Coordinates of C-alpha atoms in Angstrom, one line a residue:
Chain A
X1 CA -0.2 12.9 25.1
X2 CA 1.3 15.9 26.4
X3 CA 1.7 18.7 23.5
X4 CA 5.6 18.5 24.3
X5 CA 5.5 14.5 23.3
X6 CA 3.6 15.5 20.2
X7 CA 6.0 17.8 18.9
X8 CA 8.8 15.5 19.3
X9 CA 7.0 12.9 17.7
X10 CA 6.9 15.6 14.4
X11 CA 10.5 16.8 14.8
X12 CA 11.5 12.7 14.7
X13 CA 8.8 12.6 11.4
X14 CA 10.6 15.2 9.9
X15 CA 14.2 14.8 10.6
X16 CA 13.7 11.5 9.0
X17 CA 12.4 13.0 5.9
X18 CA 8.2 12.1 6.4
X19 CA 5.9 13.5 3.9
X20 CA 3.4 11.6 4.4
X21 CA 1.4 9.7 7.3
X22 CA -1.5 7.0 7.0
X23 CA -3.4 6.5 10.1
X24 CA -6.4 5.0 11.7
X25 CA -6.9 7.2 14.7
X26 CA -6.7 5.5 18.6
X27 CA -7.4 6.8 22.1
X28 CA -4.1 7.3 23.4
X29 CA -2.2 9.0 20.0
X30 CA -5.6 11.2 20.3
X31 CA -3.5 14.7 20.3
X32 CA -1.1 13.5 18.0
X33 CA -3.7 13.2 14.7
X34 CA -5.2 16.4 14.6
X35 CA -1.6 17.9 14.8
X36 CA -0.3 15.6 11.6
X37 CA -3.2 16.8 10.2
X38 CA -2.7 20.6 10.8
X39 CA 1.2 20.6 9.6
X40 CA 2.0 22.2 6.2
X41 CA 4.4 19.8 5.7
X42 CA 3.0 16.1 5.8
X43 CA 0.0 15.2 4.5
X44 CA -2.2 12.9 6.2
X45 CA -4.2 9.8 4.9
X46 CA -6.9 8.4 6.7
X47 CA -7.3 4.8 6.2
X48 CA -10.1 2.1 6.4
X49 CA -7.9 -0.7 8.4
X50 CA -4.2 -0.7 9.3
X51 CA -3.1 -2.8 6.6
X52 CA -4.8 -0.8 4.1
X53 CA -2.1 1.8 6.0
X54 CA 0.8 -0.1 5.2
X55 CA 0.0 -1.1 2.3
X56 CA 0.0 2.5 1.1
X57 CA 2.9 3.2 2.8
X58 CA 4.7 0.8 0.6
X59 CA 3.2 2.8 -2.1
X60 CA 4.7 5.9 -0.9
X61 CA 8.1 4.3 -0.3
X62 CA 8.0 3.0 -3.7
X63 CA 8.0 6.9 -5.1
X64 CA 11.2 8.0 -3.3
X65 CA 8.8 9.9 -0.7
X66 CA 9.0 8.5 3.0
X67 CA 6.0 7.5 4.7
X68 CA 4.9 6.8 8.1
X69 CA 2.4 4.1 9.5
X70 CA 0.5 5.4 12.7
X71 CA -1.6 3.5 14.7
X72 CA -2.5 1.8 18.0
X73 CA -0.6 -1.6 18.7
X74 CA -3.6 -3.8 17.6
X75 CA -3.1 -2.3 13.9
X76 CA -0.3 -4.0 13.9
X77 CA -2.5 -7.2 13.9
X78 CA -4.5 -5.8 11.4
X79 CA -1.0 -5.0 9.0
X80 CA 0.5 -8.9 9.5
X81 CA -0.6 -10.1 5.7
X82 CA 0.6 -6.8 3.9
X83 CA 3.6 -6.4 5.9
X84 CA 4.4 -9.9 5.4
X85 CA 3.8 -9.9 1.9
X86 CA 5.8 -6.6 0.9
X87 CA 8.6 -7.0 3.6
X88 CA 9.4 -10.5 3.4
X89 CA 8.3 -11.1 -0.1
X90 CA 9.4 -7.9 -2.0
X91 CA 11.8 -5.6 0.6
X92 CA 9.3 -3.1 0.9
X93 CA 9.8 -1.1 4.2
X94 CA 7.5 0.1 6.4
X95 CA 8.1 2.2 9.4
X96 CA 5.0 1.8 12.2
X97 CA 4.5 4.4 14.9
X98 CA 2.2 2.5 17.5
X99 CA 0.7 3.6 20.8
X100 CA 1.3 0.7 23.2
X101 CA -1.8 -0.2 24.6
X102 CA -2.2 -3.3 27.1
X103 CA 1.3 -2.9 29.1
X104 CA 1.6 -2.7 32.6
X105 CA -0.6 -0.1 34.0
X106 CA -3.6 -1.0 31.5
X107 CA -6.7 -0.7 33.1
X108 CA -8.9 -1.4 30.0
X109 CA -9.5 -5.2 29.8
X110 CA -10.4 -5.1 25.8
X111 CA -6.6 -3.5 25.6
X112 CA -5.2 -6.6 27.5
X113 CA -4.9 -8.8 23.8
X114 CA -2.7 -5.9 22.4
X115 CA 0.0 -5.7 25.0
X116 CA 0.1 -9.7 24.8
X117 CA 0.7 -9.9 21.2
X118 CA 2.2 -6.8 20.3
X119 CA 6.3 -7.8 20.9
X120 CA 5.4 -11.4 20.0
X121 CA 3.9 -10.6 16.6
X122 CA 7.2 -8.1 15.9
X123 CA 9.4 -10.8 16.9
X124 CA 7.5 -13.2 14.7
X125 CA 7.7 -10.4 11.8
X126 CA 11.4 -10.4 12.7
X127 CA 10.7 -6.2 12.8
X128 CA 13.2 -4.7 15.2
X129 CA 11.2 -2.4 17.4
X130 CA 12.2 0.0 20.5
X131 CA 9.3 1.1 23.5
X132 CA 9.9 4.5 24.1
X133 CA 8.6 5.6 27.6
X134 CA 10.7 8.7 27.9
X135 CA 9.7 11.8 26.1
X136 CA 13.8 13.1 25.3
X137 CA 13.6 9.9 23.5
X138 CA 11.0 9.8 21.1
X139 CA 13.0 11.6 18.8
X140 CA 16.1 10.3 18.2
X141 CA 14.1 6.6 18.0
X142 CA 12.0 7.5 15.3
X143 CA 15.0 8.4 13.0
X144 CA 16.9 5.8 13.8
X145 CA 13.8 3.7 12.9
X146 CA 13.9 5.0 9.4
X147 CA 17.8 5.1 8.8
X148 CA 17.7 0.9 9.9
X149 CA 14.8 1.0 7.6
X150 CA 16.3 2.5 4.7
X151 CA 19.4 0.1 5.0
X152 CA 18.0 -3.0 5.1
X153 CA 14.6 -2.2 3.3
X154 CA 12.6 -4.4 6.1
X155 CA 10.1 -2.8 8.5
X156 CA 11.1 -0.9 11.8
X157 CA 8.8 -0.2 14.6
X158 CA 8.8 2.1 17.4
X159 CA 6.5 1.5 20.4
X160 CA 5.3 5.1 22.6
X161 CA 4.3 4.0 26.0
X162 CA 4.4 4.6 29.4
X163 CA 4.1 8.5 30.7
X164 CA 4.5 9.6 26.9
X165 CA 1.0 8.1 26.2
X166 CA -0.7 8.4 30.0
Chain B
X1 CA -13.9 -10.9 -23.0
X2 CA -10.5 -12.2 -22.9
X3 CA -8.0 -10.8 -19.8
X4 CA -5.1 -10.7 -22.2
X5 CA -7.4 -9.1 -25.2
X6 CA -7.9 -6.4 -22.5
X7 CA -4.8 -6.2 -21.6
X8 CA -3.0 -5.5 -25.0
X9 CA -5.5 -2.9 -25.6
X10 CA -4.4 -1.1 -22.5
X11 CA -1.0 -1.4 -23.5
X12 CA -1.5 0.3 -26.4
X13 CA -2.2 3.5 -25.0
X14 CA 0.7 3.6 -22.3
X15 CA 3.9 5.2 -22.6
X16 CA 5.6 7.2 -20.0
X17 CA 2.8 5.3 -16.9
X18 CA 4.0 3.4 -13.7
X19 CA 1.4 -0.3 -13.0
X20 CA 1.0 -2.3 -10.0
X21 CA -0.3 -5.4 -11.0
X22 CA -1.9 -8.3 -9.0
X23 CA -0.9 -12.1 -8.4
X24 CA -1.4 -15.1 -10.7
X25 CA -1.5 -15.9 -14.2
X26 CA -2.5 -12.2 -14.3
X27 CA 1.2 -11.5 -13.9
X28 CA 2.5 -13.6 -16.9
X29 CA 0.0 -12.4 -18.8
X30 CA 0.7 -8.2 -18.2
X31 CA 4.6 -9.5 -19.0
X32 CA 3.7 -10.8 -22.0
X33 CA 0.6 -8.3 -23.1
X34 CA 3.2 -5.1 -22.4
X35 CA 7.0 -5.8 -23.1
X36 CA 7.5 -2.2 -23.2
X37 CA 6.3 -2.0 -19.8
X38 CA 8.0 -4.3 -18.0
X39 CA 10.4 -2.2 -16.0
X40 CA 7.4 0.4 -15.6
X41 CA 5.6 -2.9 -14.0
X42 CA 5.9 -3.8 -10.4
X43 CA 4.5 -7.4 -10.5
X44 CA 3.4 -8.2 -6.9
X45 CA 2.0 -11.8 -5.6
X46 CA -0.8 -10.4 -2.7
X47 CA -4.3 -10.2 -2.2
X48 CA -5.8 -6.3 -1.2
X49 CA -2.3 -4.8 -1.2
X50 CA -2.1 -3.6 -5.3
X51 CA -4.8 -0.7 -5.3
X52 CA -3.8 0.5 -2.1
X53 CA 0.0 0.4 -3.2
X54 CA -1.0 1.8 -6.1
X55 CA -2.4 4.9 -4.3
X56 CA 0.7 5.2 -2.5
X57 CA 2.8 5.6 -5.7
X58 CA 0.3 8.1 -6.8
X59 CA 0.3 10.0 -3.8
X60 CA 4.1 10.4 -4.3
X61 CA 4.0 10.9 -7.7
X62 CA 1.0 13.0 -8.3
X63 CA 2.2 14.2 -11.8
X64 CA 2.6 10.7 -12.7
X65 CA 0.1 8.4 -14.3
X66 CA -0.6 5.6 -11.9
X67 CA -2.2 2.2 -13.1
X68 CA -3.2 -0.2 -10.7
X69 CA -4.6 -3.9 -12.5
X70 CA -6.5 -5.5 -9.5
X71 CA -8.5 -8.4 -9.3
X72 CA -12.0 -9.8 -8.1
X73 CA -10.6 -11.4 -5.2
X74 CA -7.9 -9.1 -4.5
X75 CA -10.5 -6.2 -4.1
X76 CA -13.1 -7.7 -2.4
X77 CA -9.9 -8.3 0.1
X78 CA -10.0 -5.4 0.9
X79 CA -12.6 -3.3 -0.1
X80 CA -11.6 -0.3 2.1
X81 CA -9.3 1.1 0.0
X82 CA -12.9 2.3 -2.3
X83 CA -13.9 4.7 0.8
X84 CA -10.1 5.8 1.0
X85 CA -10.1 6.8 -2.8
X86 CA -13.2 8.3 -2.9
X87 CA -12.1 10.3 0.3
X88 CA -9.0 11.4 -1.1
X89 CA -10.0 11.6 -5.0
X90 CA -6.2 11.1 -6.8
X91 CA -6.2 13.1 -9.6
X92 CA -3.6 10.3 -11.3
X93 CA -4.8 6.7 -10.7
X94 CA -6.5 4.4 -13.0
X95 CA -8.0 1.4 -11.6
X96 CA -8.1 -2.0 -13.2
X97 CA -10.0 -4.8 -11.8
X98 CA -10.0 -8.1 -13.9
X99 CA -13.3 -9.7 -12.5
X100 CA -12.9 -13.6 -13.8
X101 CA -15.4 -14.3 -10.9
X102 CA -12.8 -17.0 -9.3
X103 CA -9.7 -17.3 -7.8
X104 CA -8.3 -19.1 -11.6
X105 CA -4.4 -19.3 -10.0
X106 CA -5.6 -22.2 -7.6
X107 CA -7.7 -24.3 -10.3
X108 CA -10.9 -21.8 -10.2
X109 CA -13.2 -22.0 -7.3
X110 CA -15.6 -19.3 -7.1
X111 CA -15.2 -15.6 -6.0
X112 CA -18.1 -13.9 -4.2
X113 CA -18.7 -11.9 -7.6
X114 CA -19.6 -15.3 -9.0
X115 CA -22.7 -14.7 -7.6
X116 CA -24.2 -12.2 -10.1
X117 CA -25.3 -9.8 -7.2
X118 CA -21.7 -8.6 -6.3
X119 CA -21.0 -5.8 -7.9
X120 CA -17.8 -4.5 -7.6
X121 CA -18.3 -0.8 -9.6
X122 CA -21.3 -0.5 -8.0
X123 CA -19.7 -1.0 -4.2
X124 CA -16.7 1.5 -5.9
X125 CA -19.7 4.2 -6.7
X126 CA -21.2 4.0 -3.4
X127 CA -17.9 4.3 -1.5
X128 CA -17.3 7.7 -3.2
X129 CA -15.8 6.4 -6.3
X130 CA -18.5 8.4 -9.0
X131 CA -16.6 7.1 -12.1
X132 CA -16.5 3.4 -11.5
X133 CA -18.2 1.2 -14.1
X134 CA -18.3 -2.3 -15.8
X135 CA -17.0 -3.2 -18.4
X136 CA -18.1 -6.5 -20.9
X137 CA -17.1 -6.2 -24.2
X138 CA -13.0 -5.1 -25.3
X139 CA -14.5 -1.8 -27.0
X140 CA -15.8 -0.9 -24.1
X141 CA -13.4 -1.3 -22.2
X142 CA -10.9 0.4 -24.2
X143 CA -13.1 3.5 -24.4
X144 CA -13.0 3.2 -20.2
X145 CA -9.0 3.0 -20.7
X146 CA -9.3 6.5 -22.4
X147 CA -11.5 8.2 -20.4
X148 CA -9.6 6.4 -17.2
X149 CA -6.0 7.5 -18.5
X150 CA -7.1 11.3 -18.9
X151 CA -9.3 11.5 -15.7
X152 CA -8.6 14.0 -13.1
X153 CA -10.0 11.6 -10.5
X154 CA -10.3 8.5 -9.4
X155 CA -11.4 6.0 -12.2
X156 CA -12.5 2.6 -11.9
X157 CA -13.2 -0.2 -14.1
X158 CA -14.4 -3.4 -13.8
X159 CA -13.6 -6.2 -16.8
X160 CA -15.8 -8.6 -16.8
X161 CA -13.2 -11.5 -18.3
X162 CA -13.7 -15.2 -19.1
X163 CA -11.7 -17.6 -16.5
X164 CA -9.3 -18.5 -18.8
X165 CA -5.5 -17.9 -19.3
X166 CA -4.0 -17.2 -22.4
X167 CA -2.0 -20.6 -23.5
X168 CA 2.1 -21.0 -24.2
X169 CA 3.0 -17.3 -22.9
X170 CA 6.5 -16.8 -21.9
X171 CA 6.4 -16.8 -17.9
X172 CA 8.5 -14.4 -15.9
X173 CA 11.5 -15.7 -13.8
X174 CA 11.6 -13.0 -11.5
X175 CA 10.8 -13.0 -8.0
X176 CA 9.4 -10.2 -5.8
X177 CA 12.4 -8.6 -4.7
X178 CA 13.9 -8.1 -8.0
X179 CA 11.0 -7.0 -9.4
X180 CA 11.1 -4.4 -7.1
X181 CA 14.6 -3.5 -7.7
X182 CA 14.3 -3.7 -11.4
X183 CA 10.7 -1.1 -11.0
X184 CA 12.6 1.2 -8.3
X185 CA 15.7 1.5 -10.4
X186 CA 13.0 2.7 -13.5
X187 CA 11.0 5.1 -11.0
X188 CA 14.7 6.4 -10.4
X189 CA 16.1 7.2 -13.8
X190 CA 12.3 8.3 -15.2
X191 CA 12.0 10.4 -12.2
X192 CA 15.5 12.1 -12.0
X193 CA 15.5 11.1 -8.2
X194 CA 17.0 8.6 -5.7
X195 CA 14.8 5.8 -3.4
X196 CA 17.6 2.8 -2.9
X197 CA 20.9 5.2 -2.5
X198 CA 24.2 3.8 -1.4
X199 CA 25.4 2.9 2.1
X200 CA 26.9 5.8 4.1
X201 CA 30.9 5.4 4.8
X202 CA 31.0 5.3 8.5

């Protein structure tokens, strides 16, 4: 990621009121973690698996604080039972930031499975999503990710791919 | 060791503390054990999401008291969440894990700590957790709830409770999502702060 696509992806974080991020650090978000880690004003939890990550973020949400869930797109296979559980079950929200590995222009062939299922397992979630593969973007998807969050209480998603992530 | 013995001694001692609590007969139980905590209570129905959603709470919340009452089989779920605690050392969360050595809400079949060589405190200490222990009798467990509620890091205990549910207690009609109304509206008004505002006009 370019250091310009990383700083919009912290103005979105913090417009939307983040103070806190879980991750489980990927290949193409590589710039973006140690930057999350490095600002004063979200703190950073490293996590064991991705739905470990959104489970916490529930957590968070469930103190009045906002949380973010950032990960490469196969987390989000990782996340299904926990986000199925606490969005379905309970309206608890979380908001995923995901790297979108496997789409057109992949040339990794483990990456293949998580462009295949990543907008199939969304839909099947029923999470509303946007892929974002313009920088002057980034931002304004990210709050509107929370604010549809935070009015329907149901996970949000929003996809970086394209030149933001290559 | 009775669960529900356990559970009425930890009730004792909490006032002013937020619980996460696991699925199962584990649920009617806490309701019944800790009437005064019932709005203080979010009673989930999930396996490896409680400690980790407990965690959450008491990263937001780090001046409140955070309990999380886990199970056998939700832990071992997701056994992860150790390594994250013991990385991240809360200063505020207690950790509960009623070990009946089965899965009792579908009729009882074993859980790997069945065994008598999993050992749940043990994996909780060597994931970074130092005060994680086992508990088998209800005074010692009730001397781990003091020591747990007054610790300024992680603390985890492990009960060691028969398979058995306590008979003709009142169950709870409540589903998920208003038990998470009913424990965000408490976190609210105890907190002096809003999480579920109103709808913009627009």
């Amino acid at each position: 990621m370019k250091q310009s696509a990383v700083d919009a992806v912290i103005r979105g974080l913090k417009r939307a009121g983040v103070s806190v991020v879980c991750y489980l650090p990927d290949s193409l978000f590589k710039e973006l973690y140690p930057a999350l880690d490095a600002d004063p004003d979200i703190r950073t939890i490293r996590v064991t698996n991705e739905g470990e990550g959104a489970a916490i973020c529930g957590g968070v949400f469930l103190s009045g604080k906002k949380a973010a869930l950032v990960m490469e797109n196969s987390g989000l296979r990782a996340s299904v039972e926990p986000l199925a559980r606490m969005g379905l079950g309970a309206g608890i929200p979380v908001v995923m930031l995901m790297s979108y590995r496997g789409e057109l222009g992949e040339n990794n062939w483990w990456a293949i499975p998580h462009g295949i299922t990543m907008e199939p397992v969304l839909n099947a979630l029923r999470i509303p999503y946007s892929v974002v593969r313009e920088e002057d973007r980034i931002e304004r998807a990210i709050t509107d990710a929370y604010a549809w969050s935070y009015a329907s209480y149901y996970h949000s998603a929003v996809a970086l791919g394209g030149e933001v992530v290559r | 060791m009775k669960r529900f013995d356990c559970m009425k001694a930890l009730s004792a001692r909490l006032k002013d503390e937020l619980v996460i609590l696991s699925l199962g007969a584990s649920v009617d139980e806490w309701y019944n054990a800790a009437p005064h905590m019932r709005a203080a209570s979010l009673f989930q129905q999930q396996l490896g999401c409680v400690t980790p959603q407990a965690f959450g709470l008491a990263a937001g919340l780090p001046h409140r008291r955070i309990i999380s009452l886990d199970t056998d089989g939700g832990m071992m779920f997701n056994l992860g969440i150790l390594a994250t605690l013991g990385n991240e050392q809360p200063k505020n969360l207690f950790v509960v894990v009623w070990d009946n050595e089965c899965y009792q809400s579908i009729g009882g079949p074993p859980t790997h700590t069945a065994s008598g060589r999993v050992d749940i405190a043990a994996i909780a200490r060597g994931a970074g957790v130092d005060n994680a222990f086992t508990a088998r009798t209800l005074e010692e467990f009730d001397a781990h709830c003091a020591a747990g509620l007054a610790a300024d890091v992680p603390y985890v205990v492990v009960a060691k409770v028969a398979g058995t549910v306590q008979p003709d207690i009142k169950r709870k009609h409540s589903d998920g999502r208003e038990d998470k109304y009913i424990f965000v509206r408490h976190v609210e008004a105890t907190e002096g702060i809003v999480i579920m505002g109103p709808s913009e006009h627009n």
